[in-house]
Each structure stands twice: as C-alpha cells, then as structure tokens.
CSV table of C-alpha atoms and ligand atoms in Angstrom, one decimal:
chain,number,residue,atom,x,y,z
K,8,GLY,CA,-71.2,12.7,-47.7
K,9,GLN,CA,-70.7,11.6,-44.0
K,10,LEU,CA,-68.1,13.6,-42.2
K,11,ARG,CA,-66.2,11.9,-39.4
K,12,TYR,CA,-63.8,13.5,-37.0
K,13,SER,CA,-62.4,12.8,-33.6
K,14,VAL,CA,-61.3,15.1,-30.8
K,15,PRO,CA,-59.9,14.4,-27.3
K,16,GLU,CA,-62.2,15.3,-24.4
K,17,GLU,CA,-61.4,18.2,-22.2
K,18,VAL,CA,-59.8,20.3,-24.9
K,19,PRO,CA,-60.3,24.1,-24.5
K,20,LYS,CA,-63.3,25.8,-26.1
K,21,GLY,CA,-62.5,26.7,-29.7
K,22,SER,CA,-60.1,23.8,-30.4
K,23,PHE,CA,-59.9,22.5,-33.9
K,24,VAL,CA,-62.0,19.4,-34.8
K,25,GLY,CA,-62.0,19.2,-38.6
K,26,ASP,CA,-61.7,21.3,-41.7
K,27,VAL,CA,-65.3,21.1,-42.8
K,28,ALA,CA,-65.0,23.6,-45.7
K,29,LYS,CA,-62.2,21.8,-47.3
K,30,ASP,CA,-63.8,18.4,-46.8
K,31,LEU,CA,-67.0,19.6,-48.4
K,32,GLY,CA,-65.3,21.6,-51.2
K,33,LEU,CA,-67.0,24.8,-50.1
K,34,GLN,CA,-65.5,28.1,-51.2
K,35,MET,CA,-64.0,30.3,-48.6
K,36,PRO,CA,-64.6,32.9,-47.3
K,37,ALA,CA,-68.1,32.9,-48.6
K,38,LEU,CA,-69.5,30.5,-46.0
K,39,PRO,CA,-71.4,32.9,-43.6
K,40,ASP,CA,-72.9,34.7,-46.6
K,41,ARG,CA,-74.3,31.4,-47.8
K,42,GLY,CA,-76.0,30.7,-44.5
K,43,VAL,CA,-73.9,27.7,-43.4
K,44,ARG,CA,-74.9,26.6,-39.8
K,45,ILE,CA,-74.2,23.7,-37.5
K,46,ILE,CA,-77.2,22.1,-35.8
K,47,ASP,CA,-76.4,19.9,-32.7
K,48,ARG,CA,-78.7,17.0,-32.0
K,49,GLY,CA,-78.5,17.3,-28.3
K,50,ARG,CA,-79.7,20.0,-26.1
K,51,ARG,CA,-76.3,21.6,-25.9
K,52,GLN,CA,-74.3,23.2,-28.6
K,53,TYR,CA,-70.9,21.4,-28.5
K,54,PHE,CA,-69.5,22.5,-31.9
K,55,ALA,CA,-69.4,25.6,-34.0
K,56,LEU,CA,-68.1,26.6,-37.4
K,57,HIS,CA,-65.3,29.1,-37.6
K,58,GLY,CA,-66.5,31.7,-40.1
K,59,LYS,CA,-63.2,32.7,-41.5
K,60,THR,CA,-61.4,29.4,-41.7
K,61,GLY,CA,-64.3,27.0,-42.2
K,62,HIS,CA,-63.0,24.8,-39.4
K,63,LEU,CA,-65.3,22.9,-37.1
K,64,VAL,CA,-64.3,23.8,-33.5
K,65,THR,CA,-65.4,22.9,-30.0
K,66,ALA,CA,-68.0,25.3,-28.6
K,67,GLU,CA,-67.3,24.2,-25.0
K,68,ARG,CA,-65.3,21.8,-22.9
K,69,ILE,CA,-66.4,18.2,-23.4
K,70,ASP,CA,-66.2,15.6,-20.7
K,71,ARG,CA,-66.4,12.1,-22.2
K,72,GLU,CA,-67.2,10.4,-18.9
K,73,GLN,CA,-70.2,12.7,-18.4
K,74,LEU,CA,-71.5,12.4,-21.9
K,75,CYS,CA,-71.2,8.7,-22.4
K,76,ARG,CA,-71.0,7.2,-19.0
K,77,LEU,CA,-70.6,3.5,-19.8
K,78,VAL,CA,-70.5,3.6,-23.6
K,79,GLU,CA,-67.2,2.7,-24.9
K,80,LYS,CA,-67.4,4.5,-28.2
K,81,CYS,CA,-68.5,8.1,-27.5
K,82,VAL,CA,-69.8,9.8,-30.6
K,83,LEU,CA,-71.6,13.1,-30.9
K,84,ARG,CA,-73.6,13.9,-34.0
K,85,CYS,CA,-74.5,17.2,-35.6
K,86,GLU,CA,-75.5,18.5,-39.0
K,87,LEU,CA,-74.1,21.1,-41.3
K,88,ILE,CA,-76.8,23.0,-43.1
K,89,VAL,CA,-76.0,25.1,-46.2
K,90,GLU,CA,-79.1,27.2,-46.5
K,91,GLY,CA,-78.3,28.6,-50.0
K,92,GLU,CA,-78.0,25.1,-51.4
K,93,MET,CA,-80.7,23.6,-49.3
K,94,LYS,CA,-78.3,20.8,-48.3
K,95,VAL,CA,-77.7,18.9,-45.0
K,96,TYR,CA,-74.4,17.2,-44.2
K,97,PRO,CA,-74.3,14.9,-41.2
K,98,ILE,CA,-71.2,15.0,-39.1
K,99,GLU,CA,-70.0,12.5,-36.5
K,100,VAL,CA,-67.4,13.5,-34.0
K,101,GLU,CA,-65.8,10.8,-31.8
K,102,ILE,CA,-64.7,12.0,-28.4
K,103,MET,CA,-61.4,10.4,-27.5
K,104,ASP,CA,-60.7,9.4,-23.9
K,105,ILE,CA,-57.9,11.1,-22.0
K,106,ASN,CA,-56.7,10.0,-18.6
K,107,ASP,CA,-58.5,12.7,-16.7
K,108,ASN,CA,-59.8,10.5,-13.9
K,109,ALA,CA,-57.9,8.7,-11.1
K,110,PRO,CA,-59.1,5.5,-9.7
K,111,ALA,CA,-61.2,6.2,-6.6
K,112,PHE,CA,-62.6,4.3,-3.7
K,113,LYS,CA,-66.1,4.9,-2.5
K,114,ASP,CA,-64.8,5.1,1.1
K,115,ILE,CA,-61.3,6.1,1.7
K,116,GLU,CA,-61.4,4.7,5.2
K,117,LEU,CA,-62.0,0.9,5.3
K,118,GLU,CA,-62.6,-1.1,8.5
K,119,GLN,CA,-61.7,-4.7,8.8
K,120,ARG,CA,-62.2,-6.8,11.9
K,121,ILE,CA,-60.2,-10.0,12.2
K,122,SER,CA,-59.9,-12.4,15.1
K,123,GLU,CA,-56.4,-13.1,16.4
K,124,THR,CA,-57.0,-16.8,16.0
K,125,THR,CA,-57.5,-16.5,12.2
K,126,VAL,CA,-55.2,-18.9,10.3
K,127,PRO,CA,-52.7,-17.4,7.8
K,128,GLY,CA,-53.9,-17.7,4.2
K,129,SER,CA,-57.4,-16.5,5.1
K,130,ARG,CA,-58.8,-13.9,2.6
K,131,PHE,CA,-60.9,-10.9,3.2
K,132,PRO,CA,-62.5,-9.1,0.2
K,133,LEU,CA,-61.8,-5.4,0.0
K,134,ALA,CA,-63.8,-2.6,-1.6
K,135,GLU,CA,-62.9,-2.0,-5.3
K,136,ALA,CA,-61.8,1.3,-6.8
K,137,HIS,CA,-63.4,2.8,-9.9
K,138,ASP,CA,-61.9,4.8,-12.7
K,139,PRO,CA,-64.4,5.9,-15.4
K,140,ASP,CA,-61.7,6.4,-18.0
K,141,LEU,CA,-61.4,3.9,-20.9
K,142,GLY,CA,-59.0,1.1,-21.5
K,143,GLN,CA,-55.5,1.7,-20.3
K,144,ASN,CA,-56.7,4.9,-18.7
K,145,SER,CA,-58.9,3.0,-16.4
K,146,LEU,CA,-58.0,0.9,-13.3
K,147,GLN,CA,-55.1,-1.5,-14.0
K,148,SER,CA,-53.6,-2.7,-10.7
K,149,TYR,CA,-53.7,-2.7,-6.9
K,150,GLU,CA,-50.9,-2.4,-4.4
K,151,LEU,CA,-50.9,-2.9,-0.6
K,152,SER,CA,-48.4,-1.3,1.8
K,153,GLY,CA,-48.0,-1.1,5.5
K,154,ASP,CA,-47.5,-4.4,7.3
K,155,GLU,CA,-45.8,-7.7,6.9
K,156,HIS,CA,-48.9,-9.5,8.5
K,157,PHE,CA,-50.9,-8.8,5.3
K,158,SER,CA,-50.5,-9.3,1.6
K,159,LEU,CA,-52.7,-8.6,-1.4
K,160,ALA,CA,-54.4,-11.0,-3.8
K,161,VAL,CA,-56.3,-9.8,-6.8
K,162,GLN,CA,-59.0,-12.0,-8.3
K,163,THR,CA,-60.5,-11.4,-11.7
K,164,GLY,CA,-64.3,-11.2,-11.7
K,165,PRO,CA,-66.5,-12.7,-14.5
K,166,GLY,CA,-66.7,-9.3,-16.2
K,167,GLY,CA,-62.9,-9.0,-16.2
K,168,ASP,CA,-63.0,-6.6,-13.2
K,169,GLN,CA,-60.3,-6.8,-10.6
K,170,ARG,CA,-61.3,-7.7,-7.1
K,171,PRO,CA,-58.7,-7.0,-4.4
K,172,GLU,CA,-58.5,-9.3,-1.3
K,173,LEU,CA,-56.6,-8.9,1.9
K,174,VAL,CA,-54.6,-12.1,2.7
K,175,LEU,CA,-53.4,-12.9,6.2
K,176,ALA,CA,-49.7,-13.6,5.8
K,177,LYS,CA,-48.6,-14.0,9.4
K,178,PRO,CA,-50.6,-14.9,12.5
K,179,LEU,CA,-52.0,-11.9,14.4
K,180,ASP,CA,-51.6,-11.3,18.1
K,181,ARG,CA,-53.9,-8.7,19.7
K,182,GLU,CA,-51.6,-8.5,22.7
K,183,GLU,CA,-48.8,-7.4,20.5
K,184,ALA,CA,-50.7,-5.1,18.1
K,185,ALA,CA,-54.4,-4.5,18.4
K,186,PHE,CA,-54.6,-2.5,15.2
K,187,HIS,CA,-52.9,-2.6,11.8
K,188,GLU,CA,-52.9,0.4,9.5
K,189,LEU,CA,-52.6,-0.5,5.8
K,190,VAL,CA,-52.8,1.5,2.6
K,191,LEU,CA,-54.5,0.1,-0.5
K,192,ARG,CA,-53.4,1.9,-3.7
K,193,ALA,CA,-55.2,1.6,-7.1
K,194,SER,CA,-53.4,2.7,-10.2
K,195,ASP,CA,-54.6,3.2,-13.8
K,196,GLY,CA,-52.4,2.6,-17.0
K,197,GLY,CA,-52.4,6.2,-18.2
K,198,ASP,CA,-49.3,8.2,-18.9
K,199,PRO,CA,-48.7,9.5,-16.4
K,200,SER,CA,-50.5,7.0,-14.3
K,201,ARG,CA,-53.0,8.2,-11.7
K,202,THR,CA,-53.7,6.6,-8.4
K,203,GLY,CA,-56.3,6.5,-5.7
K,204,THR,CA,-55.8,5.3,-2.1
K,205,ALA,CA,-57.8,3.9,0.8
K,206,ARG,CA,-56.7,3.5,4.3
K,207,ILE,CA,-57.5,0.1,5.9
K,208,ARG,CA,-57.7,-0.1,9.6
K,209,VAL,CA,-57.6,-3.8,10.7
K,210,THR,CA,-58.9,-4.3,14.3
K,211,VAL,CA,-57.7,-7.5,15.8
K,212,LEU,CA,-60.4,-9.2,17.8
K,213,ASP,CA,-59.4,-10.8,21.1
K,214,ALA,CA,-59.4,-14.5,21.7
K,215,ASN,CA,-58.7,-15.9,25.1
K,216,ASP,CA,-55.2,-17.1,24.1
K,217,ASN,CA,-53.4,-16.0,27.3
K,218,ALA,CA,-53.7,-17.5,30.8
K,219,PRO,CA,-53.2,-15.2,33.8
K,220,VAL,CA,-49.7,-15.1,35.1
K,221,PHE,CA,-48.8,-14.4,38.7
K,222,SER,CA,-46.2,-11.8,39.5
K,223,GLN,CA,-44.4,-14.5,41.6
K,224,ALA,CA,-44.6,-18.3,41.5
K,225,GLU,CA,-44.5,-18.3,45.2
K,226,TYR,CA,-45.3,-15.6,47.8
K,227,THR,CA,-43.6,-15.9,51.2
K,228,VAL,CA,-44.5,-13.6,54.0
K,229,ARG,CA,-43.4,-13.4,57.6
K,230,VAL,CA,-46.1,-12.3,60.0
K,231,PRO,CA,-45.8,-11.7,63.7
K,232,GLU,CA,-48.3,-13.7,65.6
K,233,ASP,CA,-49.8,-10.6,67.2
K,234,MET,CA,-50.8,-9.1,63.8
K,235,PRO,CA,-54.2,-7.4,64.3
K,236,VAL,CA,-57.3,-9.1,62.9
K,237,GLY,CA,-58.3,-7.5,59.6
K,238,SER,CA,-54.7,-6.8,58.5
K,239,THR,CA,-53.6,-7.5,55.0
K,240,LEU,CA,-50.8,-10.0,55.0
K,241,VAL,CA,-50.0,-10.2,51.3
K,242,THR,CA,-51.5,-9.2,48.0
K,243,VAL,CA,-51.2,-11.6,45.1
K,244,THR,CA,-51.3,-10.2,41.6
K,245,ALA,CA,-51.9,-12.0,38.3
K,246,THR,CA,-52.1,-10.3,35.0
K,247,ASP,CA,-53.7,-11.4,31.7
K,248,PRO,CA,-53.0,-9.4,28.6
K,249,ASP,CA,-56.3,-10.5,26.9
K,250,ASP,CA,-59.1,-8.1,26.4
K,251,GLY,CA,-62.3,-7.6,28.4
K,252,LEU,CA,-63.6,-10.7,30.2
K,253,ASN,CA,-60.8,-12.8,28.7
K,254,GLY,CA,-58.4,-10.6,30.7
K,255,HIS,CA,-60.4,-10.2,33.8
K,256,VAL,CA,-58.7,-12.1,36.6
K,257,LYS,CA,-60.5,-13.4,39.7
K,258,TYR,CA,-58.7,-15.1,42.7
K,259,SER,CA,-59.7,-18.0,44.8
K,260,LEU,CA,-58.2,-20.3,47.4
K,261,LYS,CA,-57.7,-23.7,45.8
K,262,THR,CA,-56.9,-26.3,48.4
K,263,ILE,CA,-57.2,-25.0,52.0
K,264,THR,CA,-57.6,-26.8,55.3
K,265,VAL,CA,-60.7,-26.0,57.3
K,266,LYS,CA,-58.5,-24.4,59.9
K,267,ALA,CA,-56.7,-22.1,57.5
K,268,SER,CA,-60.0,-21.1,55.9
K,269,GLU,CA,-61.1,-19.8,59.3
K,270,ILE,CA,-58.0,-17.7,59.6
K,271,PHE,CA,-57.4,-16.3,56.1
K,272,GLN,CA,-59.6,-14.6,53.6
K,273,LEU,CA,-58.8,-13.9,50.0
K,274,ASP,CA,-60.5,-11.0,48.1
K,275,ALA,CA,-61.5,-12.4,44.7
K,276,GLU,CA,-61.0,-9.1,42.9
K,277,THR,CA,-58.0,-7.5,44.6
K,278,GLY,CA,-56.0,-10.6,45.6
K,279,GLU,CA,-55.6,-9.3,49.2
K,280,ILE,CA,-55.2,-12.0,51.8
K,281,THR,CA,-56.4,-10.7,55.2
K,282,LEU,CA,-56.5,-12.1,58.7
K,283,LEU,CA,-59.9,-13.3,59.9
K,284,ARG,CA,-58.8,-14.2,63.4
K,285,SER,CA,-55.6,-13.9,65.4
K,286,LEU,CA,-52.6,-16.1,64.7
K,287,ASP,CA,-50.8,-18.2,67.4
K,288,PHE,CA,-47.3,-19.2,66.7
K,289,GLU,CA,-47.5,-21.9,69.4
K,290,GLU,CA,-50.5,-23.4,67.5
K,291,SER,CA,-49.0,-23.3,64.1
K,292,ASP,CA,-45.9,-21.5,62.8
K,293,SER,CA,-46.6,-21.8,59.1
K,294,TYR,CA,-49.4,-22.0,56.6
K,295,GLU,CA,-49.4,-22.9,52.9
K,296,LEU,CA,-52.2,-21.8,50.6
K,297,ASP,CA,-52.7,-22.4,46.9
K,298,VAL,CA,-54.2,-19.4,45.2
K,299,GLN,CA,-55.8,-19.7,41.8
K,300,ALA,CA,-56.2,-16.9,39.3
K,301,ARG,CA,-58.8,-17.5,36.7
K,302,ASP,CA,-59.7,-15.3,33.7
K,303,GLY,CA,-63.3,-14.8,32.3
K,304,GLY,CA,-62.6,-17.5,29.7
K,305,SER,CA,-61.6,-19.9,32.5
K,306,LEU,CA,-57.9,-20.2,31.8
K,307,SER,CA,-56.2,-20.5,35.2
K,308,VAL,CA,-52.9,-20.6,37.1
K,309,ILE,CA,-51.9,-21.5,40.6
K,310,ALA,CA,-49.4,-19.8,42.9
K,311,LYS,CA,-48.3,-20.9,46.4
K,312,VAL,CA,-48.5,-18.6,49.4
K,313,VAL,CA,-46.4,-19.4,52.4
K,314,ILE,CA,-47.3,-17.5,55.6
K,315,ALA,CA,-44.6,-17.9,58.2
K,316,VAL,CA,-45.8,-16.9,61.7
K,317,THR,CA,-43.1,-15.4,63.8
K,318,ASP,CA,-43.0,-15.7,67.6
K,319,VAL,CA,-43.9,-12.7,69.8
K,320,ASN,CA,-43.3,-12.9,73.5
K,321,ASP,CA,-47.0,-13.3,74.4
K,322,ASN,CA,-46.7,-16.0,77.0
K,323,ALA,CA,-45.4,-15.5,80.5
K,324,PRO,CA,-43.6,-18.4,82.1
K,325,GLU,CA,-45.8,-20.8,84.0
K,326,ILE,CA,-44.7,-22.2,87.4
K,327,SER,CA,-46.5,-25.5,88.4
K,328,VAL,CA,-45.9,-26.9,91.8
K,329,ARG,CA,-45.7,-30.7,91.2
K,330,SER,CA,-45.1,-31.6,94.8
K,331,ALA,CA,-44.4,-29.5,97.9
K,332,LEU,CA,-44.1,-29.8,101.7
K,333,SER,CA,-46.2,-27.5,103.9
K,334,GLU,CA,-44.3,-28.4,107.0
K,335,ILE,CA,-40.7,-29.1,107.8
K,336,SER,CA,-39.1,-30.2,111.0
K,337,GLU,CA,-36.5,-27.7,112.3
K,338,ASP,CA,-33.9,-30.5,112.6
K,339,ALA,CA,-34.3,-31.5,108.9
K,340,PRO,CA,-30.8,-31.6,107.4
K,341,SER,CA,-29.5,-29.0,105.0
K,342,GLY,CA,-30.4,-30.0,101.4
K,343,THR,CA,-33.8,-31.3,102.3
K,344,VAL,CA,-36.1,-31.0,99.3
K,345,VAL,CA,-39.2,-28.9,100.1
K,346,ALA,CA,-40.8,-28.6,96.6
K,347,LEU,CA,-40.6,-29.9,93.1
K,348,LEU,CA,-41.6,-27.3,90.5
K,349,GLN,CA,-42.0,-27.3,86.7
K,350,VAL,CA,-41.4,-24.0,84.8
K,351,GLN,CA,-42.6,-23.7,81.2
K,352,ASP,CA,-42.9,-20.9,78.6
K,353,ARG,CA,-45.0,-21.6,75.4
K,354,ASP,CA,-42.9,-19.1,73.4
K,355,SER,CA,-39.9,-20.1,71.4
K,356,GLY,CA,-36.3,-19.0,71.2
K,357,ALA,CA,-35.3,-16.3,73.7
K,358,ASN,CA,-38.9,-15.6,74.3
K,359,GLY,CA,-39.3,-19.1,75.8
K,360,GLU,CA,-36.0,-19.3,77.7
K,361,VAL,CA,-36.7,-19.1,81.4
K,362,ARG,CA,-34.6,-18.0,84.3
K,363,CYS,CA,-35.7,-18.9,87.8
K,364,SER,CA,-34.8,-17.4,91.2
K,365,LEU,CA,-35.8,-17.1,94.8
K,366,ASP,CA,-36.7,-13.8,96.4
K,367,GLY,CA,-34.9,-12.5,99.5
K,368,SER,CA,-32.2,-14.2,101.5
K,369,LEU,CA,-33.9,-17.2,102.9
K,370,PRO,CA,-32.2,-20.5,103.8
K,371,PHE,CA,-33.4,-22.0,100.5
K,372,ARG,CA,-32.0,-22.4,97.1
K,373,LEU,CA,-33.1,-23.6,93.7
K,374,GLU,CA,-31.6,-26.7,92.2
K,375,SER,CA,-32.1,-27.4,88.5
K,376,SER,CA,-33.5,-30.9,88.0
K,377,GLN,CA,-34.4,-32.7,84.8
K,378,GLY,CA,-35.5,-30.6,81.9
K,379,SER,CA,-37.9,-27.9,83.0
K,380,TYR,CA,-38.0,-29.2,86.7
K,381,TYR,CA,-36.5,-27.4,89.7
K,382,ARG,CA,-36.2,-28.4,93.3
K,383,VAL,CA,-36.3,-26.1,96.2
K,384,VAL,CA,-33.9,-27.3,98.9
K,385,THR,CA,-32.8,-26.0,102.3
K,386,THR,CA,-29.4,-24.5,102.7
K,387,ARG,CA,-29.0,-25.1,106.4
K,388,GLU,CA,-30.9,-26.5,109.4
K,389,LEU,CA,-33.8,-24.3,110.4
K,390,ASP,CA,-34.6,-22.9,113.8
K,391,ARG,CA,-38.3,-22.7,114.6
K,392,GLU,CA,-37.5,-20.5,117.6
K,393,GLN,CA,-36.0,-17.9,115.2
K,394,GLU,CA,-38.4,-18.3,112.2
K,395,SER,CA,-41.5,-20.3,112.5
K,396,GLU,CA,-42.7,-20.1,108.9
K,397,TYR,CA,-41.4,-19.1,105.5
K,398,ASN,CA,-43.1,-17.6,102.4
K,399,VAL,CA,-40.7,-18.8,99.7
K,400,THR,CA,-41.3,-16.7,96.5
K,401,VAL,CA,-40.1,-18.5,93.3
K,402,ARG,CA,-39.8,-16.1,90.4
K,403,ALA,CA,-39.5,-17.0,86.7
K,404,ALA,CA,-38.6,-14.6,83.9
K,405,ASP,CA,-38.3,-15.3,80.1
K,406,GLY,CA,-35.7,-13.8,77.8
K,407,GLY,CA,-38.0,-11.7,75.7
K,408,ARG,CA,-37.8,-7.9,75.3
K,409,PRO,CA,-39.5,-6.9,77.4
K,410,SER,CA,-39.3,-9.9,79.6
K,411,LEU,CA,-42.5,-11.5,81.0
K,412,GLN,CA,-42.5,-12.8,84.6
K,413,SER,CA,-44.5,-14.8,87.0
K,414,SER,CA,-44.1,-16.0,90.6
K,415,ARG,CA,-45.4,-18.5,93.1
K,416,VAL,CA,-45.3,-18.4,96.9
K,417,LEU,CA,-44.6,-21.6,98.8
K,418,TRP,CA,-45.7,-21.5,102.4
K,419,LEU,CA,-43.7,-23.6,104.8
K,420,ARG,CA,-44.3,-24.1,108.5
K,421,VAL,CA,-41.4,-25.1,110.7
K,422,LEU,CA,-42.2,-27.9,113.1
K,423,ASP,CA,-40.8,-27.8,116.6
K,424,VAL,CA,-38.2,-30.1,118.1
K,425,ASN,CA,-37.4,-30.1,121.8
K,426,ASP,CA,-34.1,-28.5,121.4
K,427,ASN,CA,-34.3,-26.0,124.2
K,428,ALA,CA,-34.1,-26.6,128.0
K,429,PRO,CA,-36.2,-24.5,130.4
K,430,VAL,CA,-34.4,-21.5,131.8
K,431,PHE,CA,-35.1,-19.9,135.2
K,432,LEU,CA,-35.6,-16.2,135.1
K,433,GLN,CA,-33.2,-15.8,138.1
K,434,GLU,CA,-30.2,-17.8,138.8
K,435,ARG,CA,-30.9,-17.8,142.5
K,436,TYR,CA,-33.9,-17.0,144.6
K,437,SER,CA,-33.9,-16.1,148.3
K,438,ALA,CA,-36.6,-15.5,150.9
K,439,ARG,CA,-36.9,-14.6,154.5
K,440,LEU,CA,-39.4,-16.4,156.8
K,441,SER,CA,-40.3,-15.7,160.4
K,442,GLU,CA,-40.3,-18.7,162.6
K,443,ASN,CA,-43.4,-20.5,163.7
K,444,ASN,CA,-45.2,-19.7,160.6
K,445,VAL,CA,-48.2,-21.6,159.4
K,446,ALA,CA,-47.7,-24.5,157.2
K,447,GLY,CA,-48.6,-23.8,153.7
K,448,ALA,CA,-47.6,-20.2,153.7
K,449,LEU,CA,-46.0,-18.8,150.5
K,450,VAL,CA,-42.3,-18.7,150.6
K,451,LEU,CA,-41.4,-17.4,147.2
K,452,ARG,CA,-42.3,-17.8,143.5
K,453,VAL,CA,-39.8,-19.2,141.0
K,454,ARG,CA,-40.3,-19.0,137.2
K,455,ALA,CA,-38.7,-20.8,134.3
K,456,THR,CA,-39.4,-20.5,130.6
K,457,ASP,CA,-38.8,-22.8,127.5
K,458,SER,CA,-38.7,-21.4,124.0
K,459,ASP,CA,-39.9,-24.6,122.4
K,460,TRP,CA,-43.5,-25.1,121.5
K,461,GLY,CA,-46.4,-27.0,122.9
K,462,GLU,CA,-45.5,-30.0,125.1
K,463,ASN,CA,-41.8,-29.2,124.5
K,464,ALA,CA,-42.3,-25.9,126.2
K,465,ARG,CA,-44.3,-27.1,129.2
K,466,VAL,CA,-42.3,-26.7,132.4
K,467,ARG,CA,-42.7,-28.8,135.6
K,468,TYR,CA,-41.0,-27.9,138.8
K,469,ARG,CA,-39.6,-30.2,141.4
K,470,LEU,CA,-37.5,-29.5,144.5
K,471,GLY,CA,-34.1,-31.1,144.5
K,472,GLU,CA,-32.1,-32.1,147.5
K,473,GLY,CA,-30.9,-29.1,149.4
K,474,GLY,CA,-29.1,-28.4,152.7
K,475,VAL,CA,-30.6,-26.2,155.6
K,476,ARG,CA,-28.0,-24.1,157.0
K,477,GLY,CA,-27.6,-24.5,160.9
K,478,SER,CA,-29.8,-27.6,161.3
K,479,ALA,CA,-29.5,-31.2,160.5
K,480,ARG,CA,-33.2,-31.9,160.8
K,481,SER,CA,-35.0,-31.9,157.7
K,482,PRO,CA,-38.0,-29.5,157.6
K,483,PRO,CA,-41.4,-30.4,156.3
K,484,SER,CA,-41.2,-30.4,152.5
K,485,PRO,CA,-42.5,-27.2,151.0
K,486,ARG,CA,-45.0,-27.6,148.1
K,487,MET,CA,-44.4,-26.1,144.7
K,488,ARG,CA,-47.2,-24.9,142.6
K,489,GLY,CA,-47.6,-23.6,139.1
K,490,CYS,CA,-46.2,-24.3,135.8
K,491,VAL,CA,-45.2,-22.2,132.9
K,492,TYR,CA,-46.4,-22.6,129.3
K,493,ARG,CA,-45.2,-20.9,126.3
T,28,NAG,C1,-46.7,-15.4,104.7
T,28,NAG,O1,-47.9,-15.0,104.0
T,28,NAG,C2,-49.1,-15.0,104.7
T,28,NAG,C3,-50.2,-14.8,103.8
T,28,NAG,O2,-49.9,-13.7,103.0
T,28,NAG,C4,-49.0,-14.0,105.8
T,28,NAG,O3,-50.2,-14.0,106.6
T,28,NAG,C5,-47.8,-14.3,106.7
T,28,NAG,O4,-47.6,-13.3,107.7
T,28,NAG,C6,-46.5,-14.4,105.8
T,28,NAG,N1,-45.4,-14.9,106.7
T,28,NAG,C7,-44.2,-14.4,106.6
T,28,NAG,C8,-43.2,-15.0,107.6
T,28,NAG,O5,-43.9,-13.5,105.9
C-alpha cells in the first residue's frame, strides 16, 4: 500500500501530484465525509487532498534546493489517514529538479596579480562557480573571454568538480598594458542553459625590464664664454617606462676631468647642467662630458654632452714694447727704427684681429714686421731746434663689436747736433768815442746767439782784422768780454 509520486519543484500551489482516490480505490465524492486527511511529516504542510477530485495537490511552492540541499534524491513523505476505516497510507513524493538556479560565483569581481616576467604557460587557479541544481542542470562548463594574453584550462578535481585555471598564453608587458580585463562565464546544461559571470581584473606587476633612454644620444650646446655663473647650459632627459623605483631615473657625470668637475655641475634629479665658475674660450673652447642615467633597479645608459664655448670679445689687444730708444740724434736718417713692438689679442677670429696706428701727424710711421711685431721708424730727419722730444702714441684696436682698444706712449728725446752757426743780433754795430779816453772804457756791446744746445750753443767772440778809417797806425787792441749761452 505504498503510494509514490513525483512532482517538479517550483510548481504553483494547487498543482496536481497524484490521484490518491483512484490509486487507493476510494469512492468519490464521499472522501471528506469519511474523514480522509493528509498528515505531513515535517513542520510544514506541503501537500493537501482536493476534496472533490481526490487528487493530491501541492499546498505551497516547493524549492528542492532549499529542502534537500545536497541530497541527490529529494523525497517528501506524508500519510493519508482515513478516519472511518482507521487506516494509514504512507505516501512518498519525489521532488524533481528543474533548472531554476544559474551558476554563481561567490565574488563577481576577481583580482589577479601577475608579474610581467611570468613565463607563458603559467597557471593561476580561479574561483569556482556553484550551481545547486542537479545533474545537467548544474554547472557544466567554463568559458573565458577578453584578451589574447590569457586562455582557460579546466581541471577535474577528485570529486569530479571542475576547477578553472587562468593560463598565460602570451608574455605580459606592463609598459604596454598594466591591466587586463577578462570575463569568466560558467554555464549549466539546462534547457535553456543558465550562466553566471565573474569579472577578472589582472594587474601586471612591474619588473625592471626597461633601461632608461636619453632623449638624445648626444647633446651639443654652444655657450658664449661670458655666460654668467649659475646659468643652466643644457638639461638632459632620460625616461624609463618602468614603474616606481624601477622607473625613477637619476643622473650622474661618468668620466669627467678634474677641471671640468670644477666648472660644471649636474643635478641628479633634474638633469640640469649648470655653470659653477666662468668659462674662458682662450683656456678651452670645448668640453665633453659623459652623463649616466640610472634607474632604481640599476639599469643605466650613457649620453655624451658636448659644450662648445664660443668666443666673446673680452680681451683688449696688448702692446708690449720689446725694444725702444729713448733718445735719437737729430741727424739720424729717415727710416731709423726707434722701437720694436709686439701686439697680441687673446681672442679669436675678428675679436682677435688687431689694427695698429700712430696718433697725430708725427714724423714716425708703423712698419709691420714678422707676425705680431711692428717697428716704429722715422719718416724724415728730425730737428731738435723745432721739436726736442716726442710722445709717440701707438694705438691697437681689435675687430670685435664693439671694438676693444689699448695704447702705449713712447717717449723719445731728440739729441742735439751742432748744425746751427751763431747769429749776431745786428748785422753791424757802430759807436762814437771821444778822443783821449781812458783805456778800458766800454765801446759797445755785441751779441750773438746759437739755437743749438749745450756746448754747441756756447758762443765765443774774437775781433777779426779791421781797418781804421783815416789812420794807418794800429790802435791798442780793444778787449771783448762776455759770452752767450743758450
Ligand atoms: C710728453 O709727455 C710728458 C709726460 O706726460 C709731458 O710732460 C710732456 O710735456 C709731453 N711732451 C710733449 C712734446 O707732448
């Protein structure tokens, strides 16, 4: 007398389960009068007897997954009691599974962190999905979409469960893509099939797989030598696409002469090369520095920095007197060399090209000699009586804009030569004398001058032979006194 029925879960209240009256051979419609009742074993009343038809029907919606969590065969038991006959009929109703649950992931957002150096083929277990339905209605397959870097492998566990794994199919590069968004889809075998998805966000962890790269292999700058101290001459830049410390670049001067290290300073963080002290084109017209860029993971690269110093007209010509006369005789012939000069300018190009000249219109001229040497020569015989000394100004100017100049004065004294005869102030002198005068009385004074100098200008007087008008007798010789100096 065991009654067995089956009914799918989730059918609406009042759905047909089995024709109890017919199966038990009970007469209808007499059932309610005979005190026929259904007694459920559980706390809840899932079934009822339909009075008119004698059908066993559902008394409420039944969820198989709630009633029989992990039990494969879900059976509910109840009894039919016929009070009039004092009989009990046990009834078993099997609850049939329907595909009312979709596979579900515990977390719908999954995080996966993978280093960019991970070799392809590496596997990373993923969270499993669960579907409480039975058999075909439960989880059947997984599927991965989103990115050619990843594929899916599914392992079968000891209990026959499916374990999805993420497989790296292509090498990762954080510098190309730091994140990968994937979708893992779990499907059951119901008809229609139901699915559940989880989003997988793969974060690619950085490895120091990039060395810094300079923006230029060689930096060339032209700097005027008068650039102020502290100025920035050039800024070198290297970039490193790695993350964090692996991408943090610091700069240093690799090989540098002691001299250059006193002149240039490199900022380790910014790559700025600044001037520590002033440049001098005449000292050095070019410097070469090797700058190294190094990341926090100690990958490094070197670039060359060429600093070309350009000339600025910062030096005036220099006149050096190598040899010079301080005295010259006034009868020295025209073309006599009175000085040998050297004129130099430390600048280069037009800034160092020198033009020399003499000031005024003196009887001297400049003659170019060998290289940077010049001679100062006379252009005619000199005349001490006209000009007894000369200040000869030599001037040198360079070709810069503006031009720088310098000058030297040569002092030259003209020495006397006895080239002038004495000259009487009057051409003739006359005097009247009374007779019988005393000897030694003053007759007259004569005077002669000489424009020469020193001994050459000293005049002595002497009486020459002369006639006395009206007498043949020679008078006592008059004495002359005095001399003239100039
Ligand atoms: C030459 O220079 C000196 C010193 O400056 C000066 O005393 C003298 O008078 C100058 N002579 C001439 C001829 O200019």
